[in-house]
Short mmCIF file of C-alpha atoms in Angstrom, two decimals:
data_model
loop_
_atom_site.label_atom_id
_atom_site.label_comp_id
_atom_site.label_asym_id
_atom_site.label_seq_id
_atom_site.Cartn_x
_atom_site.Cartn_y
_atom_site.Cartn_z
CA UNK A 1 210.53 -56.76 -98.11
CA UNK A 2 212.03 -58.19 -94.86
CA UNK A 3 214.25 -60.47 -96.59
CA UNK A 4 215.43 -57.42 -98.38
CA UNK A 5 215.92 -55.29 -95.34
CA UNK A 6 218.36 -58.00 -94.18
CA UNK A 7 220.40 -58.98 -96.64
CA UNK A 8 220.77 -55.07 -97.13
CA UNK A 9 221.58 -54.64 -93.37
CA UNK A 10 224.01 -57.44 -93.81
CA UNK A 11 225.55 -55.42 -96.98
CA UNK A 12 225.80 -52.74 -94.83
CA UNK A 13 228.01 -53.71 -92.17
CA UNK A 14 230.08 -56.44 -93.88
CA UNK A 15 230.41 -54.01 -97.30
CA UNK A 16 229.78 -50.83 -97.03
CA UNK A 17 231.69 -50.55 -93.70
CA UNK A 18 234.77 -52.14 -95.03
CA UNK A 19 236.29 -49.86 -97.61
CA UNK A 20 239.16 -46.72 -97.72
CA UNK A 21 242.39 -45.28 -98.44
CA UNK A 22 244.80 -43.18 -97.09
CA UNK A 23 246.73 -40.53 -98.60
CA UNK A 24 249.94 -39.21 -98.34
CA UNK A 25 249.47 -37.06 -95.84
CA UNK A 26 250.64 -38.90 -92.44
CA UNK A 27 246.91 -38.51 -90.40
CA UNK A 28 245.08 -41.24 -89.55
CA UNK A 29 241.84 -41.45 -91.20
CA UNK A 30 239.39 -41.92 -88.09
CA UNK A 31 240.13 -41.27 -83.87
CA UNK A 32 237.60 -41.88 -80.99
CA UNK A 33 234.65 -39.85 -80.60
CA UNK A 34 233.98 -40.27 -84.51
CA UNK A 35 230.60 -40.77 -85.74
CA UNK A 36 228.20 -41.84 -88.46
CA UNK A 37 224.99 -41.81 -88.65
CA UNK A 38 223.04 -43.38 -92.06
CA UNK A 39 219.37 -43.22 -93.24
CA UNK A 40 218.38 -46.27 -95.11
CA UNK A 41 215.41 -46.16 -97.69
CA UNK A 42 213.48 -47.49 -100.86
CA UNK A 43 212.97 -44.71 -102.57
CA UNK A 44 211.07 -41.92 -100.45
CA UNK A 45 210.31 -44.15 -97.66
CA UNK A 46 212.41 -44.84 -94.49
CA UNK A 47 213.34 -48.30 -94.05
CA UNK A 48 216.16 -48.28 -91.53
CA UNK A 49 218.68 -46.51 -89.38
CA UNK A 50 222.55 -47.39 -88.60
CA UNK A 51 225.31 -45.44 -87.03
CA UNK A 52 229.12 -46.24 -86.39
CA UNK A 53 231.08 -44.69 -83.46
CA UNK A 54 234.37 -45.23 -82.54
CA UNK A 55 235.50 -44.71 -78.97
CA UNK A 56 238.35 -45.97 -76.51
CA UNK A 57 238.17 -49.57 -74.82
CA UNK A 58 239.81 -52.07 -72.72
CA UNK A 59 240.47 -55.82 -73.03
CA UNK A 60 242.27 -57.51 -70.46
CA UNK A 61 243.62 -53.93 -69.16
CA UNK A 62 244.96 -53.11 -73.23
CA UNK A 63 244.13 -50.18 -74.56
CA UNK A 64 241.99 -50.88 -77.69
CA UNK A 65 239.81 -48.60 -80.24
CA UNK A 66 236.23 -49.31 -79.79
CA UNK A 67 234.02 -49.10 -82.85
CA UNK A 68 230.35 -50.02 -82.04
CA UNK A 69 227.35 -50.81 -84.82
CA UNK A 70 223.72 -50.14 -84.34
CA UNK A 71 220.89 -50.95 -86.90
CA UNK A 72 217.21 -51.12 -86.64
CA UNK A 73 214.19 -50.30 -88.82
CA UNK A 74 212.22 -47.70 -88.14
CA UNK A 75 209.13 -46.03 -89.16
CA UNK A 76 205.78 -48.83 -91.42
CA UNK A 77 209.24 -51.28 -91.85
CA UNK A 78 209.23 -51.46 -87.92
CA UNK A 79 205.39 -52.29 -87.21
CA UNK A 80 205.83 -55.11 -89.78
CA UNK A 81 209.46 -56.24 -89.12
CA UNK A 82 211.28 -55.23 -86.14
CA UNK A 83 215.11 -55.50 -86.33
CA UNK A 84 217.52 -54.26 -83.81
CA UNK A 85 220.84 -55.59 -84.36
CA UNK A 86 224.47 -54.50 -81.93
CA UNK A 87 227.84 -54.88 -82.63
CA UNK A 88 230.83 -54.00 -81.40
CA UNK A 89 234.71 -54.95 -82.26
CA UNK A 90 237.58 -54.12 -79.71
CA UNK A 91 240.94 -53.85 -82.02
CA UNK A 92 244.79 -52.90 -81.85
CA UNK A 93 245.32 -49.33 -83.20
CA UNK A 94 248.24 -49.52 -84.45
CA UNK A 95 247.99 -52.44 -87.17
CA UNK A 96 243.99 -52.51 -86.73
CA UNK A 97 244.19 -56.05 -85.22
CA UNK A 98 241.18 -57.26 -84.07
CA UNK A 99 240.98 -58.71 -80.41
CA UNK A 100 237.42 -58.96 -79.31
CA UNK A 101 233.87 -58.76 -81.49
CA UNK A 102 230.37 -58.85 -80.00
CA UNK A 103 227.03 -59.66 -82.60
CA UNK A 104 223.94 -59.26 -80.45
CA UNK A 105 220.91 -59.52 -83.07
CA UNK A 106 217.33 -59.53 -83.22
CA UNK A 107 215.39 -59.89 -86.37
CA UNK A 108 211.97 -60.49 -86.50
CA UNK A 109 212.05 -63.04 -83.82
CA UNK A 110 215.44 -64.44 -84.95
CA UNK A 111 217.79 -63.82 -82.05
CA UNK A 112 221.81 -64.48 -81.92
CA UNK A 113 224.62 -63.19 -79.29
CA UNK A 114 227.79 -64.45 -79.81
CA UNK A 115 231.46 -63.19 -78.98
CA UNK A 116 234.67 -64.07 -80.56
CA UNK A 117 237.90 -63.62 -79.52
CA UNK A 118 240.95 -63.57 -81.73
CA UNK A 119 244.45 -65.02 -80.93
CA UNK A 120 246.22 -63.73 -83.92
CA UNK A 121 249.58 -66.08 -82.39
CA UNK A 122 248.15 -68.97 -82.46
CA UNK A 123 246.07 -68.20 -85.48
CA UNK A 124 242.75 -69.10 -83.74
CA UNK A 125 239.31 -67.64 -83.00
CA UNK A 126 237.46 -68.74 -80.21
CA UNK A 127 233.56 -68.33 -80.65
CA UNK A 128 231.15 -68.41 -77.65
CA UNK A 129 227.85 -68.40 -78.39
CA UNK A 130 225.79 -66.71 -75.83
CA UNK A 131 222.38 -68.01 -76.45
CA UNK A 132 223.18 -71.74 -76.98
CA UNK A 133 226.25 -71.57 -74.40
CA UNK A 134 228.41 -73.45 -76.53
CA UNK A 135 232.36 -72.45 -77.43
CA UNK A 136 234.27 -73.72 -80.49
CA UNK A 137 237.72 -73.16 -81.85
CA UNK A 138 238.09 -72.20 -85.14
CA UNK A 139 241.76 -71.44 -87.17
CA UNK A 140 241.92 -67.86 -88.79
CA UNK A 141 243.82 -66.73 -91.87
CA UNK A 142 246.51 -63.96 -91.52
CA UNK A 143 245.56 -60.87 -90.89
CA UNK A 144 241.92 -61.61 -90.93
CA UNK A 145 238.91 -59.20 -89.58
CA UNK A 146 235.83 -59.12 -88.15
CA UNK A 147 232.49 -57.84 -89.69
CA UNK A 148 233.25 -54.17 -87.92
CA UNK A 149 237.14 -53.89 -88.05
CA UNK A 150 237.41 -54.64 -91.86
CA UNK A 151 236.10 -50.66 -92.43
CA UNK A 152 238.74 -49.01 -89.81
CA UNK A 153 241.34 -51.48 -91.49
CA UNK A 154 241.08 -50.82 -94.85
CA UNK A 155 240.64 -46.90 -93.77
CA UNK A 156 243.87 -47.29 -92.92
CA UNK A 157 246.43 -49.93 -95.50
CA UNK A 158 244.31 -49.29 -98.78
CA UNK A 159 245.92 -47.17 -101.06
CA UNK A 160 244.18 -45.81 -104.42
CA UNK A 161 247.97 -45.53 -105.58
CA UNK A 162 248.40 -49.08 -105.28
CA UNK A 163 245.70 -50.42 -107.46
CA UNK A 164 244.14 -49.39 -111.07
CA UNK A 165 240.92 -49.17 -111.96
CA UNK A 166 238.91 -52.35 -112.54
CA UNK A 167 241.54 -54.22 -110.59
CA UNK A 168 240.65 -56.10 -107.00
CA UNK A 169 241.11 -55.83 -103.42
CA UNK A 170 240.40 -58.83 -101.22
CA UNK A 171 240.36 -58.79 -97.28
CA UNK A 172 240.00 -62.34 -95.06
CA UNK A 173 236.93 -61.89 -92.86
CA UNK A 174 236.15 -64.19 -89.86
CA UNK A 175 231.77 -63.85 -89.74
CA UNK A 176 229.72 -66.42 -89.08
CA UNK A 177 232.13 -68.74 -87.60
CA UNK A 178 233.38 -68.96 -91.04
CA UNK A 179 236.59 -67.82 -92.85
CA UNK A 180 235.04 -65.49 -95.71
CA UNK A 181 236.81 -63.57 -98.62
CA UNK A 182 235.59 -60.49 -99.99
CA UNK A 183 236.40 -59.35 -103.32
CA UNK A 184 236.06 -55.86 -104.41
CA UNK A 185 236.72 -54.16 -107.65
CA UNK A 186 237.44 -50.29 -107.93
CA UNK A 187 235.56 -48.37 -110.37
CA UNK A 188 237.64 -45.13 -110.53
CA UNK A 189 236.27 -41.29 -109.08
CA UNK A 190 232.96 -39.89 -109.00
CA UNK A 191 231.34 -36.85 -108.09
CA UNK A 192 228.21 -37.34 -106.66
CA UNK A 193 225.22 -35.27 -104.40
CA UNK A 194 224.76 -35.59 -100.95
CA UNK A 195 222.40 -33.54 -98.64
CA UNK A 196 226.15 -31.59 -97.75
CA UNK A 197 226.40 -30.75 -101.64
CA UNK A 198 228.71 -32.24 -104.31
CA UNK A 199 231.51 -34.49 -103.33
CA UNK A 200 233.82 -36.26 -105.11
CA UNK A 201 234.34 -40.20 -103.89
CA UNK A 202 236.11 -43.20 -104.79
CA UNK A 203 233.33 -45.75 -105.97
CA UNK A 204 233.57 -49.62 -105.17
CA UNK A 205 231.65 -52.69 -106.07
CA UNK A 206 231.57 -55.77 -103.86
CA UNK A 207 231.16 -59.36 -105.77
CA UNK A 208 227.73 -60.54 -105.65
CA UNK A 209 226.17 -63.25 -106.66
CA UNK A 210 222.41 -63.14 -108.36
CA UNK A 211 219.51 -63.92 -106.08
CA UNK A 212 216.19 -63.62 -105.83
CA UNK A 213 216.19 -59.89 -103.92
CA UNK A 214 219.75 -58.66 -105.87
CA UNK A 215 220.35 -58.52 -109.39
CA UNK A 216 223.96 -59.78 -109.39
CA UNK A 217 227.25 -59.06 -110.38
CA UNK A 218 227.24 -55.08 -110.21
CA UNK A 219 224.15 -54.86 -108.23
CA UNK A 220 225.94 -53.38 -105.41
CA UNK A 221 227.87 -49.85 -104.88
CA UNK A 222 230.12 -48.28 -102.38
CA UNK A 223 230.63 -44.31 -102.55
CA UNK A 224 233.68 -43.25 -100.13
CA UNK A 225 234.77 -39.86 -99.67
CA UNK A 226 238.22 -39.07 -101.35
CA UNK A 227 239.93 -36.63 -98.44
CA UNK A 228 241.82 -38.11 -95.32
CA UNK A 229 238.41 -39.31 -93.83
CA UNK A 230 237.70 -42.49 -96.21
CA UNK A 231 233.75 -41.93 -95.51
CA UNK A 232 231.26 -44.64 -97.03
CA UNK A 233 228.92 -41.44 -97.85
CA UNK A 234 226.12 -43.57 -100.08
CA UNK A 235 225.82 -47.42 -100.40
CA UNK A 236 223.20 -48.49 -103.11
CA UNK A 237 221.93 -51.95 -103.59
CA UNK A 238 219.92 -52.34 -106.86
CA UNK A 239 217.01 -54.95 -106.57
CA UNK A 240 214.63 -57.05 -108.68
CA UNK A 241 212.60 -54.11 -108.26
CA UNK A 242 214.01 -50.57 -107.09
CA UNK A 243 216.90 -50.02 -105.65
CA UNK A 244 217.52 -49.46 -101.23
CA UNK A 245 219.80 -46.78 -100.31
CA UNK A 246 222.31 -46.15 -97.43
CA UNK A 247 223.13 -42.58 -97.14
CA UNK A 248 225.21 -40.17 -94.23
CA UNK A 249 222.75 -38.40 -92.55
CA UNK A 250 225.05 -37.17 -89.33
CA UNK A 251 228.57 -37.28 -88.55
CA UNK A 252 230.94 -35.99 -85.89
CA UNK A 253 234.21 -36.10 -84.77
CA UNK A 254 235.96 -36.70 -88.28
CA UNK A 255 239.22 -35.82 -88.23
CA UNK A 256 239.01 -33.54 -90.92
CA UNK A 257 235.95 -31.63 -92.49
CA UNK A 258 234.57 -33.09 -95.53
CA UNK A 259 235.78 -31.67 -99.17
CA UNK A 260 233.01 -30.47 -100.70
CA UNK A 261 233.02 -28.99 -104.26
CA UNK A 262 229.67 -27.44 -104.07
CA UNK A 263 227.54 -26.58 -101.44
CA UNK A 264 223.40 -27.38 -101.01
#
């Protein structure tokens, strides 16, 4: 179960963060002071909590978006597994460039803190890592991301109008100290239920590969709002056995309200 609850907390912020569209309306999808809160569980029991808030930062005296991560189980999956994991990316607004990202982790006794600046120039990341006070150099593809800015990116360049259904998107990710490429396929509209009522989203799968926790190909899905916001309202990961579920359980400071067909 612990192996599950991170590989699935891993999903979460490198997947299920990462996905959106605009529309042709000319607002931007998120602004500072937005927030989301998610419940994680296998089936009727809690596993986890996450939230995502996005506020105004400085690096170097430039004025940046902020978008911070926080994850940690909660409830029995606590007193047998504590995780508490931190994150936080400092990026350009106007192209969603990222310039700084922080990963402070700990995981059942596992610990990391590491923070990587980009030089998107000289096509270079430089990685310190905290805990074993050691700093590499690494080269970067163009227009690459970190674990945190791939979500407010995407919010922002994908377009549903520029891809069919069953066709890919890719984004370059920097995690890890490793350049990473994410494929993910779009599976058309779907209305769905959420605690707010019926919504209709834009539904996304992520490439997988089998394991021993995930099933495979298809295991994992990504339900996004379709309004201005780009939401991830629902991320499901089917398992082995059962499935482990993402959902919104709070948000604020969206720049517009949610489009719901039917009310709870």
């Amino acid at each position: 179960m612990k192996n599950t609850l991170l590989n699935f907390q891993f999903l979460f912020f490198s997947t299920t963060l990462i996905f959106s569209q605009p529309t042709s309306v000319e607002l931007e999808p998120f602004k500072a002071g937005e927030k989301l809160e998610y419940r994680v569980h296998y089936g009727i029991f809690n596993a986890s909590y996450a939230s995502l808030t996005l506020s105004n930062g400085q690096v170097d005296g430039q004025e940046l978006l902020l978008a911070s991560g926080y994850g940690k189980t909660i409830g029995l999956a606590r007193l047998f597994f504590k995780v508490e994991d931190y994150y936080s990316s400092y990026f350009e607004t106007k192209e969603v460039q990222p310039i700084l990202f922080k990963r402070n982790i700990y995981e059942g006794g596992y610990t990391k803190n590491l923070e990587v600046s980009f030089n998107s120039e000289k096509m270079q990341a430089t990685v310190n890592n905290i805990k074993k006070g050691t700093t590499d150099i690494i080269s970067i593809k163009d227009n690459v991301q970190d674990l945190i800015s791939s979500l407010y990116y995407l919010r922002k360049n994908f377009s549903e109008n520029k891809i069919n259904t069953g066709d890919f998107f890719t984004i370059n990710m920097f995690y890890d100290s490793k350049n990473r490429e994410l494929a993910l396929k779009y599976l058309g509209k779907e209305v769905i239920r959420t605690k707010y009522g019926k919504i209709e989203c834009l539904k996304l799968m992520p490439t997988t590969n089998k394991s021993r926790i995930f099933k495979g190909e298809g295991s994992i899905t990504i339900w996004l709002t379709n309004d201005v916001n780009k939401i991830p309202i629902r991320v499901q990961a089917d398992l082995l056995v059962g499935s482990i579920k993402a959902d919104l359980n709070e948000y604020s400071g969206i720049v517009s309200p949610l489009l719901i067909k039917q009310k709870s």
